Tab-separated table of N, CA and C in Angstrom:
chain	number	residue	atom	x	y	z
X	1	ARG	N	57.630	-77.828	-85.878
X	1	ARG	CA	57.688	-79.093	-85.085
X	1	ARG	C	58.040	-78.796	-83.578
X	2	ALA	N	57.679	-79.602	-82.848
X	2	ALA	CA	57.857	-79.430	-81.381
X	2	ALA	C	59.219	-80.210	-81.022
X	3	SER	N	60.124	-79.480	-80.254
X	3	SER	CA	61.251	-80.036	-79.779
X	3	SER	C	61.080	-80.792	-78.526
X	4	ALA	N	62.250	-81.620	-78.135
X	4	ALA	CA	62.208	-82.349	-76.858
X	4	ALA	C	62.044	-81.349	-75.695
X	5	ALA	N	62.503	-80.106	-75.820
X	5	ALA	CA	62.537	-79.103	-74.666
X	5	ALA	C	61.157	-78.402	-74.808
X	6	GLY	N	60.175	-78.760	-75.687
X	6	GLY	CA	58.864	-78.267	-75.492
X	6	GLY	C	58.527	-76.995	-76.360
X	7	TYR	N	59.686	-76.400	-77.066
X	7	TYR	CA	59.410	-75.366	-77.766
X	7	TYR	C	59.167	-75.797	-79.481
X	8	GLN	N	58.656	-74.735	-80.054
X	8	GLN	CA	58.444	-75.066	-81.572
X	8	GLN	C	59.709	-74.709	-82.214
X	9	GLU	N	60.194	-75.544	-83.171
X	9	GLU	CA	61.451	-75.276	-83.768
X	9	GLU	C	61.412	-75.447	-85.363
X	10	VAL	N	62.003	-74.505	-86.249
X	10	VAL	CA	61.883	-74.518	-87.634
X	10	VAL	C	63.184	-74.083	-88.050
X	11	THR	N	63.793	-74.888	-89.019
X	11	THR	CA	65.050	-74.450	-89.781
X	11	THR	C	64.608	-73.985	-91.075
X	12	ILE	N	65.114	-72.754	-91.458
X	12	ILE	CA	64.740	-71.973	-92.651
X	12	ILE	C	66.088	-72.007	-93.347
X	13	ARG	N	65.950	-72.626	-94.660
X	13	ARG	CA	67.213	-72.367	-95.648
X	13	ARG	C	67.138	-70.979	-96.147
X	14	VAL	N	68.246	-70.370	-96.164
X	14	VAL	CA	68.482	-68.974	-96.797
X	14	VAL	C	69.299	-69.122	-97.919
X	15	GLU	N	68.797	-69.182	-99.123
X	15	GLU	CA	69.488	-69.342	-100.449
X	15	GLU	C	68.525	-68.733	-101.414
X	16	GLY	N	68.876	-67.451	-101.731
X	16	GLY	CA	68.057	-66.763	-102.867
X	16	GLY	C	66.689	-66.607	-102.318
X	17	GLY	N	66.282	-66.894	-101.204
X	17	GLY	CA	65.020	-66.651	-100.623
X	17	GLY	C	64.762	-67.478	-99.298
X	18	TYR	N	63.765	-67.745	-98.786
X	18	TYR	CA	63.593	-68.488	-97.548
X	18	TYR	C	62.759	-69.775	-97.769
X	19	THR	N	63.237	-70.824	-97.371
X	19	THR	CA	62.662	-72.080	-97.443
X	19	THR	C	62.461	-72.842	-96.001
X	20	PRO	N	61.405	-73.166	-95.421
X	20	PRO	CA	60.106	-72.539	-96.107
X	20	PRO	C	59.855	-71.120	-95.898
X	21	SER	N	58.808	-70.486	-96.698
X	21	SER	CA	58.715	-69.140	-96.471
X	21	SER	C	57.450	-68.830	-95.622
X	22	LEU	N	56.721	-69.888	-95.313
X	22	LEU	CA	55.560	-69.757	-94.342
X	22	LEU	C	55.812	-70.622	-93.046
X	23	ILE	N	55.835	-70.009	-91.972
X	23	ILE	CA	56.162	-70.785	-90.740
X	23	ILE	C	54.806	-70.620	-90.089
X	24	ARG	N	54.428	-71.712	-89.413
X	24	ARG	CA	53.161	-71.764	-88.714
X	24	ARG	C	53.550	-72.048	-87.250
X	25	ALA	N	52.996	-71.131	-86.255
X	25	ALA	CA	53.342	-71.279	-84.879
X	25	ALA	C	52.183	-71.106	-83.956
X	26	ARG	N	52.479	-71.522	-82.725
X	26	ARG	CA	51.251	-71.320	-81.747
X	26	ARG	C	51.582	-70.168	-80.864
X	27	LYS	N	50.490	-69.393	-80.650
X	27	LYS	CA	50.505	-68.130	-79.714
X	27	LYS	C	50.913	-68.720	-78.322
X	28	GLY	N	51.833	-68.004	-77.837
X	28	GLY	CA	52.238	-68.109	-76.295
X	28	GLY	C	53.089	-69.301	-76.173
X	29	LYS	N	53.731	-69.887	-77.116
X	29	LYS	CA	54.619	-71.068	-77.075
X	29	LYS	C	55.957	-70.535	-77.739
X	30	ALA	N	57.068	-70.830	-76.963
X	30	ALA	CA	58.496	-70.475	-77.454
X	30	ALA	C	58.634	-70.847	-78.951
X	31	LEU	N	59.159	-70.108	-79.801
X	31	LEU	CA	59.526	-70.602	-81.189
X	31	LEU	C	60.987	-70.305	-81.377
X	32	ARG	N	61.610	-71.362	-81.808
X	32	ARG	CA	62.994	-71.186	-82.258
X	32	ARG	C	63.205	-71.236	-83.772
X	33	LEU	N	63.670	-70.181	-84.203
X	33	LEU	CA	63.879	-70.125	-85.692
X	33	LEU	C	65.375	-70.308	-86.067
X	34	ILE	N	65.804	-71.177	-86.766
X	34	ILE	CA	67.113	-71.536	-87.191
X	34	ILE	C	67.331	-71.176	-88.560
X	35	PHE	N	67.977	-70.041	-88.893
X	35	PHE	CA	68.324	-69.523	-90.206
X	35	PHE	C	69.607	-70.137	-90.697
X	36	ASP	N	69.485	-71.003	-91.735
X	36	ASP	CA	70.608	-71.794	-92.245
X	36	ASP	C	71.105	-71.013	-93.507
X	37	ARG	N	71.921	-70.102	-93.457
X	37	ARG	CA	72.424	-69.208	-94.652
X	37	ARG	C	73.448	-70.041	-95.595
X	38	ARG	N	73.014	-70.374	-96.665
X	38	ARG	CA	73.872	-71.020	-97.582
X	38	ARG	C	74.488	-70.370	-98.802
X	39	GLU	N	74.707	-69.086	-98.602
X	39	GLU	CA	75.259	-68.222	-99.623
X	39	GLU	C	75.919	-66.911	-99.031
X	40	LYS	N	76.494	-66.098	-99.981
X	40	LYS	CA	77.173	-64.918	-99.635
X	40	LYS	C	76.553	-63.790	-100.066
X	41	SER	N	75.504	-63.917	-100.769
X	41	SER	CA	74.719	-62.729	-101.377
X	41	SER	C	74.538	-61.694	-100.302
X	42	PRO	N	74.856	-60.387	-100.744
X	42	PRO	CA	74.636	-59.280	-99.513
X	42	PRO	C	73.196	-59.062	-99.242
X	43	CYS	N	72.194	-59.616	-100.202
X	43	CYS	CA	70.805	-59.254	-99.915
X	43	CYS	C	70.477	-60.188	-98.617
X	44	SER	N	70.994	-61.230	-98.420
X	44	SER	CA	70.525	-62.182	-97.472
X	44	SER	C	71.418	-62.135	-96.134
X	45	ASP	N	72.177	-61.084	-96.057
X	45	ASP	CA	73.073	-60.937	-94.651
X	45	ASP	C	72.344	-60.369	-93.511
X	46	GLU	N	71.289	-60.121	-93.687
X	46	GLU	CA	70.427	-59.703	-92.475
X	46	GLU	C	68.966	-60.218	-92.376
X	47	ILE	N	68.331	-60.435	-91.208
X	47	ILE	CA	67.037	-60.888	-91.069
X	47	ILE	C	66.424	-59.869	-90.153
X	48	VAL	N	65.168	-59.462	-90.709
X	48	VAL	CA	64.418	-58.513	-89.805
X	48	VAL	C	63.096	-59.012	-89.581
X	49	ILE	N	62.589	-59.181	-88.212
X	49	ILE	CA	61.268	-59.551	-87.907
X	49	ILE	C	60.677	-58.435	-87.027
X	50	SER	N	60.208	-57.418	-87.675
X	50	SER	CA	59.754	-56.158	-86.887
X	50	SER	C	58.870	-56.485	-85.774
X	51	GLU	N	57.878	-57.329	-85.892
X	51	GLU	CA	56.900	-57.729	-84.741
X	51	GLU	C	57.484	-58.095	-83.480
X	52	PHE	N	58.699	-58.724	-83.718
X	52	PHE	CA	59.499	-59.330	-82.548
X	52	PHE	C	60.641	-58.482	-82.156
X	53	GLY	N	60.939	-57.299	-82.823
X	53	GLY	CA	62.066	-56.548	-82.446
X	53	GLY	C	63.279	-57.173	-82.862
X	54	VAL	N	63.424	-57.954	-84.006
X	54	VAL	CA	64.483	-58.689	-84.269
X	54	VAL	C	65.143	-58.093	-85.498
X	55	ARG	N	66.410	-57.838	-85.475
X	55	ARG	CA	67.340	-57.345	-86.726
X	55	ARG	C	68.724	-57.957	-86.378
X	56	ARG	N	69.116	-59.107	-87.154
X	56	ARG	CA	70.274	-59.768	-86.864
X	56	ARG	C	71.001	-60.049	-88.183
X	57	PHE	N	72.382	-59.991	-88.033
X	57	PHE	CA	73.289	-60.307	-88.998
X	57	PHE	C	73.262	-61.873	-89.197
X	58	LEU	N	73.261	-62.447	-90.555
X	58	LEU	CA	73.374	-63.919	-90.745
X	58	LEU	C	74.806	-64.145	-91.310
X	59	LYS	N	75.647	-64.876	-90.709
X	59	LYS	CA	76.874	-65.181	-91.349
X	59	LYS	C	76.719	-66.200	-92.427
X	60	PRO	N	77.500	-66.005	-93.492
X	60	PRO	CA	77.494	-66.977	-94.638
X	60	PRO	C	77.855	-68.297	-94.156
X	61	PHE	N	77.124	-69.388	-94.663
X	61	PHE	CA	77.449	-70.809	-94.538
X	61	PHE	C	77.496	-71.202	-92.991
X	62	GLU	N	76.559	-70.385	-92.155
X	62	GLU	CA	76.393	-70.842	-90.819
X	62	GLU	C	74.937	-70.685	-90.357
X	63	LYS	N	74.545	-71.287	-89.342
X	63	LYS	CA	73.199	-71.254	-88.719
X	63	LYS	C	73.106	-70.218	-87.649
X	64	THR	N	71.986	-69.405	-87.549
X	64	THR	CA	71.782	-68.389	-86.649
X	64	THR	C	70.429	-68.667	-86.052
X	65	VAL	N	70.479	-68.855	-84.764
X	65	VAL	CA	69.228	-69.204	-83.871
X	65	VAL	C	68.624	-67.983	-83.312
X	66	ILE	N	67.268	-67.773	-83.610
X	66	ILE	CA	66.612	-66.643	-83.019
X	66	ILE	C	65.439	-67.270	-82.267
X	67	ASP	N	65.347	-66.935	-80.965
X	67	ASP	CA	64.169	-67.253	-80.179
X	67	ASP	C	63.137	-66.215	-79.919
X	68	VAL	N	61.947	-66.471	-80.139
X	68	VAL	CA	60.837	-65.575	-80.063
X	68	VAL	C	59.583	-66.198	-79.345
X	69	THR	N	58.754	-65.522	-78.672
X	69	THR	CA	57.425	-66.209	-78.186
X	69	THR	C	56.326	-65.289	-78.709
X	70	PRO	N	55.594	-65.762	-79.747
X	70	PRO	CA	54.577	-65.004	-80.207
X	70	PRO	C	53.450	-64.828	-79.230
X	71	ALA	N	53.059	-63.620	-78.870
X	71	ALA	CA	52.072	-62.972	-77.881
X	71	ALA	C	50.612	-62.965	-78.447
X	72	LYS	N	50.594	-62.785	-79.780
X	72	LYS	CA	49.209	-62.693	-80.320
X	72	LYS	C	49.123	-63.353	-81.673
X	73	GLU	N	47.882	-63.708	-82.065
X	73	GLU	CA	47.620	-64.238	-83.327
X	73	GLU	C	47.735	-63.399	-84.482
X	74	GLY	N	48.052	-63.788	-85.633
X	74	GLY	CA	48.130	-62.958	-86.865
X	74	GLY	C	49.221	-63.565	-87.794
X	75	THR	N	49.524	-62.907	-88.911
X	75	THR	CA	50.560	-63.213	-89.885
X	75	THR	C	51.608	-61.899	-89.840
X	76	PHE	N	52.871	-62.554	-89.482
X	76	PHE	CA	53.734	-61.519	-89.397
X	76	PHE	C	54.992	-61.752	-90.395
X	77	GLU	N	55.488	-60.642	-91.130
X	77	GLU	CA	56.387	-60.837	-91.909
X	77	GLU	C	57.752	-60.784	-91.513
X	78	PHE	N	58.721	-61.561	-92.074
X	78	PHE	CA	60.192	-61.560	-91.960
X	78	PHE	C	60.743	-61.173	-93.147
X	79	ALA	N	61.944	-60.593	-93.226
X	79	ALA	CA	62.588	-60.122	-94.573
X	79	ALA	C	64.081	-59.750	-94.359
X	80	CYS	N	64.697	-59.703	-95.508
X	80	CYS	CA	66.133	-59.307	-95.485
X	80	CYS	C	66.046	-57.793	-95.100
X	81	GLY	N	67.321	-57.224	-95.020
X	81	GLY	CA	67.459	-55.861	-94.532
X	81	GLY	C	67.033	-54.960	-95.714
X	82	MET	N	66.910	-55.436	-96.905
X	82	MET	CA	66.499	-54.564	-98.059
X	82	MET	C	65.038	-54.909	-98.243
X	83	SER	N	64.322	-55.753	-97.658
X	83	SER	CA	62.850	-56.213	-97.829
X	83	SER	C	62.686	-56.825	-99.249
X	84	MET	N	63.660	-57.362	-99.729
X	84	MET	CA	63.527	-57.960	-101.074
X	84	MET	C	63.154	-59.483	-100.971
X	85	LEU	N	63.732	-60.233	-99.906
X	85	LEU	CA	63.449	-61.549	-99.699
X	85	LEU	C	62.392	-61.572	-98.469
X	86	ARG	N	61.431	-62.275	-98.591
X	86	ARG	CA	60.315	-62.187	-97.580
X	86	ARG	C	59.681	-63.517	-97.162
X	87	GLY	N	59.268	-63.703	-96.013
X	87	GLY	CA	58.571	-64.743	-95.452
X	87	GLY	C	57.555	-64.326	-94.454
X	88	GLN	N	56.696	-65.397	-94.045
X	88	GLN	CA	55.773	-65.079	-93.000
X	88	GLN	C	55.791	-66.062	-91.852
X	89	ILE	N	55.447	-65.507	-90.650
X	89	ILE	CA	55.242	-66.520	-89.543
X	89	ILE	C	53.523	-66.160	-89.222
X	90	GLN	N	52.802	-67.399	-89.418
X	90	GLN	CA	51.483	-67.364	-89.105
X	90	GLN	C	51.202	-67.923	-87.722
X	91	VAL	N	50.863	-67.085	-86.846
X	91	VAL	CA	50.498	-67.567	-85.412
X	91	VAL	C	49.023	-67.778	-85.174
X	92	GLU	N	48.815	-68.932	-84.641
X	92	GLU	CA	47.378	-69.365	-84.219
X	92	GLU	C	47.198	-69.680	-82.778
X	93	GLY	N	45.912	-69.552	-82.378
X	93	GLY	CA	45.724	-69.748	-80.971
X	93	GLY	C	45.729	-71.162	-80.450
C-alpha cells in the first residue's frame, strides 16, 4: 500500500515464516518493508535480501524497518540467514 509520504509500505509478520510471503512493488518507487518478528526462533533472527544488498538482524518481538528502491522489474527472494524461511518481492513497471 502507498503511505502518506509517497512510498510503498508493507508489514511482514515473522513467525514460523513470512506473512505475506509475496510482496508486490513498483519499479523505481521507494519500498519500506517492516519486519514484525513475533518469535525467538534462531532461524528467523536474520533477513537477507541479496538483490538489494540487505543482511539485517531482526530482534525478537520488535519491528525492523528496511527501505529499498527496486531499480528493475523481476522477482527477488528474501530469506532467513539459513535460507529455510523464504519470501519474494515481485517488482513491476
